[in-house]
CSV table of C-alpha atoms in Angstrom, one decimal:
chain,number,residue,atom,x,y,z
A,1,MET,CA,34.9,-18.4,22.2
A,2,LYS,CA,32.9,-21.6,22.8
A,3,PRO,CA,34.2,-24.8,22.8
A,4,ALA,CA,33.3,-26.9,19.9
A,5,MET,CA,30.6,-29.7,20.9
A,6,ALA,CA,31.3,-33.6,20.5
A,7,GLU,CA,30.4,-35.3,17.7
A,8,THR,CA,27.6,-37.8,18.3
A,9,GLU,CA,29.6,-41.2,19.3
A,10,ILE,CA,27.3,-44.7,18.0
A,11,VAL,CA,27.9,-47.7,20.4
A,12,THR,CA,26.8,-51.0,18.3
A,13,LEU,CA,25.9,-53.8,20.4
A,14,GLY,CA,24.6,-57.1,18.4
A,15,CYS,CA,24.3,-58.1,15.2
A,16,ARG,CA,25.8,-57.2,12.0
A,17,LEU,CA,22.0,-55.6,11.2
A,18,ASN,CA,22.8,-53.4,13.9
A,19,THR,CA,25.8,-52.5,12.5
A,20,PHE,CA,24.3,-51.4,9.5
A,21,GLU,CA,21.8,-49.6,11.1
A,22,SER,CA,24.2,-47.6,13.1
A,23,GLU,CA,25.9,-46.2,10.0
A,24,VAL,CA,22.3,-44.8,9.2
A,25,MET,CA,21.8,-43.2,12.8
A,26,ARG,CA,25.5,-42.0,12.3
A,27,GLY,CA,24.1,-40.0,9.2
A,28,HIS,CA,20.6,-39.0,10.7
A,29,ALA,CA,22.2,-37.6,13.7
A,30,HIS,CA,24.8,-35.9,11.5
A,31,ASP,CA,22.2,-34.2,9.4
A,32,ALA,CA,20.2,-33.4,12.2
A,33,GLY,CA,22.9,-31.4,13.4
A,34,LEU,CA,22.8,-33.6,17.0
A,35,ALA,CA,26.1,-32.8,18.8
A,36,ASP,CA,27.4,-34.3,22.2
A,37,ALA,CA,25.2,-37.3,22.2
A,38,VAL,CA,25.7,-41.3,22.5
A,39,ILE,CA,23.3,-43.7,21.0
A,40,VAL,CA,23.6,-46.9,22.4
A,41,ASN,CA,22.2,-49.5,19.8
A,42,THR,CA,21.7,-52.6,21.9
A,43,CYS,CA,21.1,-56.4,21.7
A,44,ALA,CA,18.7,-58.9,23.1
A,45,VAL,CA,19.6,-62.0,21.9
A,46,THR,CA,20.6,-62.8,25.5
A,47,THR,CA,20.4,-62.0,29.0
A,48,GLU,CA,24.2,-61.2,29.0
A,49,ALA,CA,23.5,-59.0,26.1
A,50,GLU,CA,21.3,-56.7,27.9
A,51,ARG,CA,23.2,-56.5,31.2
A,52,GLN,CA,26.3,-55.7,29.1
A,53,ALA,CA,24.2,-52.6,27.4
A,54,ARG,CA,22.8,-51.5,30.7
A,55,GLN,CA,26.5,-51.5,31.6
A,56,THR,CA,28.1,-49.7,28.7
A,57,ILE,CA,25.5,-47.1,29.4
A,58,ARG,CA,26.4,-46.6,33.2
A,59,ARG,CA,30.1,-46.4,31.8
A,60,LEU,CA,29.4,-43.9,29.0
A,61,ARG,CA,27.7,-41.3,31.6
A,62,ARG,CA,30.8,-41.4,33.6
A,63,GLU,CA,32.8,-41.1,30.3
A,64,ARG,CA,30.5,-38.2,29.3
A,65,PRO,CA,28.4,-36.9,31.8
A,66,ASP,CA,27.0,-34.0,29.7
A,67,ALA,CA,26.3,-36.2,26.3
A,68,THR,CA,22.5,-37.1,25.7
A,69,ILE,CA,22.2,-40.7,25.8
A,70,ILE,CA,19.7,-42.3,23.6
A,71,VAL,CA,19.4,-46.2,23.7
A,72,THR,CA,17.7,-48.0,20.6
A,73,GLY,CA,17.8,-51.3,19.4
A,74,CYS,CA,16.0,-54.6,20.0
A,75,ALA,CA,16.6,-54.3,23.8
A,76,ALA,CA,15.5,-51.1,23.9
A,77,GLN,CA,12.6,-52.2,21.5
A,78,ILE,CA,11.6,-55.0,23.8
A,79,ASN,CA,11.7,-53.4,27.2
A,80,PRO,CA,12.2,-49.5,26.9
A,81,GLU,CA,10.7,-48.8,30.4
A,82,ARG,CA,13.3,-50.7,32.0
A,83,PHE,CA,16.1,-48.6,30.0
A,84,ALA,CA,14.3,-45.1,30.6
A,85,GLU,CA,14.2,-45.7,34.3
A,86,MET,CA,18.2,-45.7,34.2
A,87,ALA,CA,18.9,-42.2,35.3
A,88,GLU,CA,22.0,-42.1,32.7
A,89,VAL,CA,19.3,-42.6,29.7
A,90,ASP,CA,17.5,-39.4,28.2
A,91,ARG,CA,15.8,-41.2,25.9
A,92,VAL,CA,14.6,-44.6,24.2
A,93,LEU,CA,14.2,-45.1,20.5
A,94,GLY,CA,12.5,-47.9,19.4
A,95,ASN,CA,13.8,-50.0,16.4
A,96,THR,CA,11.7,-48.2,13.9
A,97,GLU,CA,11.9,-44.5,15.4
A,98,LYS,CA,15.9,-45.3,15.0
A,99,MET,CA,15.8,-45.4,11.2
A,100,ASP,CA,13.4,-42.2,10.9
A,101,PRO,CA,15.6,-38.8,10.6
A,102,ALA,CA,12.7,-36.8,12.5
A,103,PHE,CA,13.7,-38.4,15.4
A,104,TYR,CA,16.6,-37.2,15.6
A,105,VAL,CA,16.2,-33.6,14.8
A,106,ARG,CA,13.3,-33.6,17.8
A,107,THR,CA,15.9,-34.9,20.1
A,108,LYS,CA,18.0,-31.8,19.8
A,109,GLY,CA,15.4,-29.9,21.2
A,110,GLY,CA,14.9,-31.5,24.9
A,111,ASP,CA,11.0,-31.5,24.8
A,112,GLU,CA,10.2,-34.6,23.2
A,113,ASP,CA,9.0,-37.8,24.6
A,114,ARG,CA,11.4,-39.8,27.0
A,115,ILE,CA,10.4,-42.8,25.0
A,116,ALA,CA,9.6,-43.1,21.4
A,117,VAL,CA,8.6,-46.9,20.9
A,118,SER,CA,6.0,-48.0,18.6
A,119,ASP,CA,3.9,-51.6,18.0
A,120,ILE,CA,7.1,-53.5,16.0
A,121,MET,CA,4.3,-55.7,15.3
A,122,VAL,CA,2.6,-53.7,13.2
A,123,ALA,CA,5.8,-52.9,10.8
A,124,ARG,CA,4.8,-53.8,7.1
A,125,ASP,CA,7.4,-52.0,5.3
A,126,MET,CA,11.4,-51.3,5.3
A,127,PRO,CA,12.8,-48.2,4.4
A,128,HIS,CA,15.8,-48.6,2.1
A,129,HIS,CA,18.8,-46.1,3.5
A,130,GLN,CA,21.7,-46.2,0.9
A,131,ILE,CA,24.9,-46.6,3.1
A,132,GLY,CA,28.2,-45.1,1.5
A,133,ASP,CA,30.6,-45.5,4.4
A,134,PHE,CA,31.1,-47.7,7.2
A,135,GLY,CA,33.1,-45.8,9.7
A,136,GLY,CA,36.7,-47.0,8.9
A,137,ARG,CA,35.7,-50.5,7.9
A,138,ALA,CA,37.2,-52.9,5.3
A,139,ARG,CA,33.6,-54.6,4.8
A,140,ALA,CA,30.3,-53.5,4.9
A,141,PHE,CA,27.1,-54.9,5.3
A,142,VAL,CA,23.9,-54.8,3.5
A,143,GLN,CA,20.5,-55.1,4.4
A,144,VAL,CA,18.7,-57.8,3.0
A,145,GLN,CA,15.6,-58.2,5.2
A,146,GLN,CA,14.6,-58.3,9.0
A,147,GLY,CA,12.0,-59.9,11.3
A,148,CYS,CA,10.9,-63.5,11.4
A,149,ASP,CA,7.5,-64.8,10.9
A,150,HIS,CA,8.3,-67.5,13.4
A,151,ARG,CA,7.5,-68.1,16.7
A,152,CYS,CA,10.3,-70.5,18.0
A,153,THR,CA,10.2,-71.1,21.9
A,154,PHE,CA,13.4,-69.5,22.8
A,155,CYS,CA,14.1,-66.8,20.2
A,156,ILE,CA,13.5,-62.8,20.8
A,157,ILE,CA,14.2,-61.7,17.5
A,158,PRO,CA,10.7,-61.9,16.0
A,159,PHE,CA,9.5,-59.3,19.6
A,160,GLY,CA,12.6,-56.8,18.7
A,161,ARG,CA,12.7,-56.9,14.9
A,162,GLY,CA,8.9,-57.7,14.0
A,163,PRO,CA,7.2,-59.8,10.8
A,164,ASN,CA,9.6,-60.4,8.3
A,165,ARG,CA,9.5,-58.0,5.4
A,166,SER,CA,12.4,-57.5,2.8
A,167,LEU,CA,13.9,-55.1,0.7
A,168,PRO,CA,13.2,-55.7,-3.4
A,169,VAL,CA,16.4,-57.5,-5.0
A,170,GLU,CA,16.8,-54.2,-7.1
A,171,GLN,CA,17.4,-51.9,-4.0
A,172,ILE,CA,19.9,-54.6,-2.7
A,173,SER,CA,21.9,-54.8,-5.9
A,174,ASP,CA,22.3,-51.4,-6.0
A,175,GLN,CA,23.4,-51.2,-2.2
A,176,VAL,CA,25.9,-53.9,-3.0
A,177,ARG,CA,27.1,-51.9,-6.6
A,178,GLY,CA,27.5,-49.1,-4.7
A,179,LEU,CA,29.7,-50.0,-1.8
A,180,THR,CA,31.9,-52.8,-4.5
A,181,GLU,CA,32.6,-49.2,-6.1
A,182,LYS,CA,33.7,-47.7,-3.0
A,183,GLY,CA,36.6,-50.2,-2.5
A,184,PHE,CA,34.4,-52.0,-0.1
A,185,ALA,CA,34.4,-55.8,0.3
């Protein structure tokens, strides 16, 4: 009998928005039947955050040598080539691509582009994703907006997240209502 494939593991580094998006990615990977994979959702706020992401990727490859390692998040969005050059990395997804279920279906086949990162500065819409669970957490996070139109001297956020865009208040209210009905604080 063939051993069962390991589930997709999500490693979240960085902000609460990454935590929210990791739950969306978990659902996309599950729905696509992606197995024996690790998705690393990176942060780029500091040089140390990027160093920790690379260190985490190397450790994950040692721990799961046969797993597909997918790197995404702000650090991957800003510098996809740097992550693609790592021998441990199988695929790099941008912040737009990580929220698109089609990219998880394509990851299963192995013949897709190694780097799938679009120009985040052209992002104008923000797809709405309803989350019903938060991986054993007592509190849930709700996405309200992302991106930023300012260009503060030391801030990298606009280059990782793109321009400011928000969800309609009705969608935010529906998400909060659904989560509180399931007992989340």
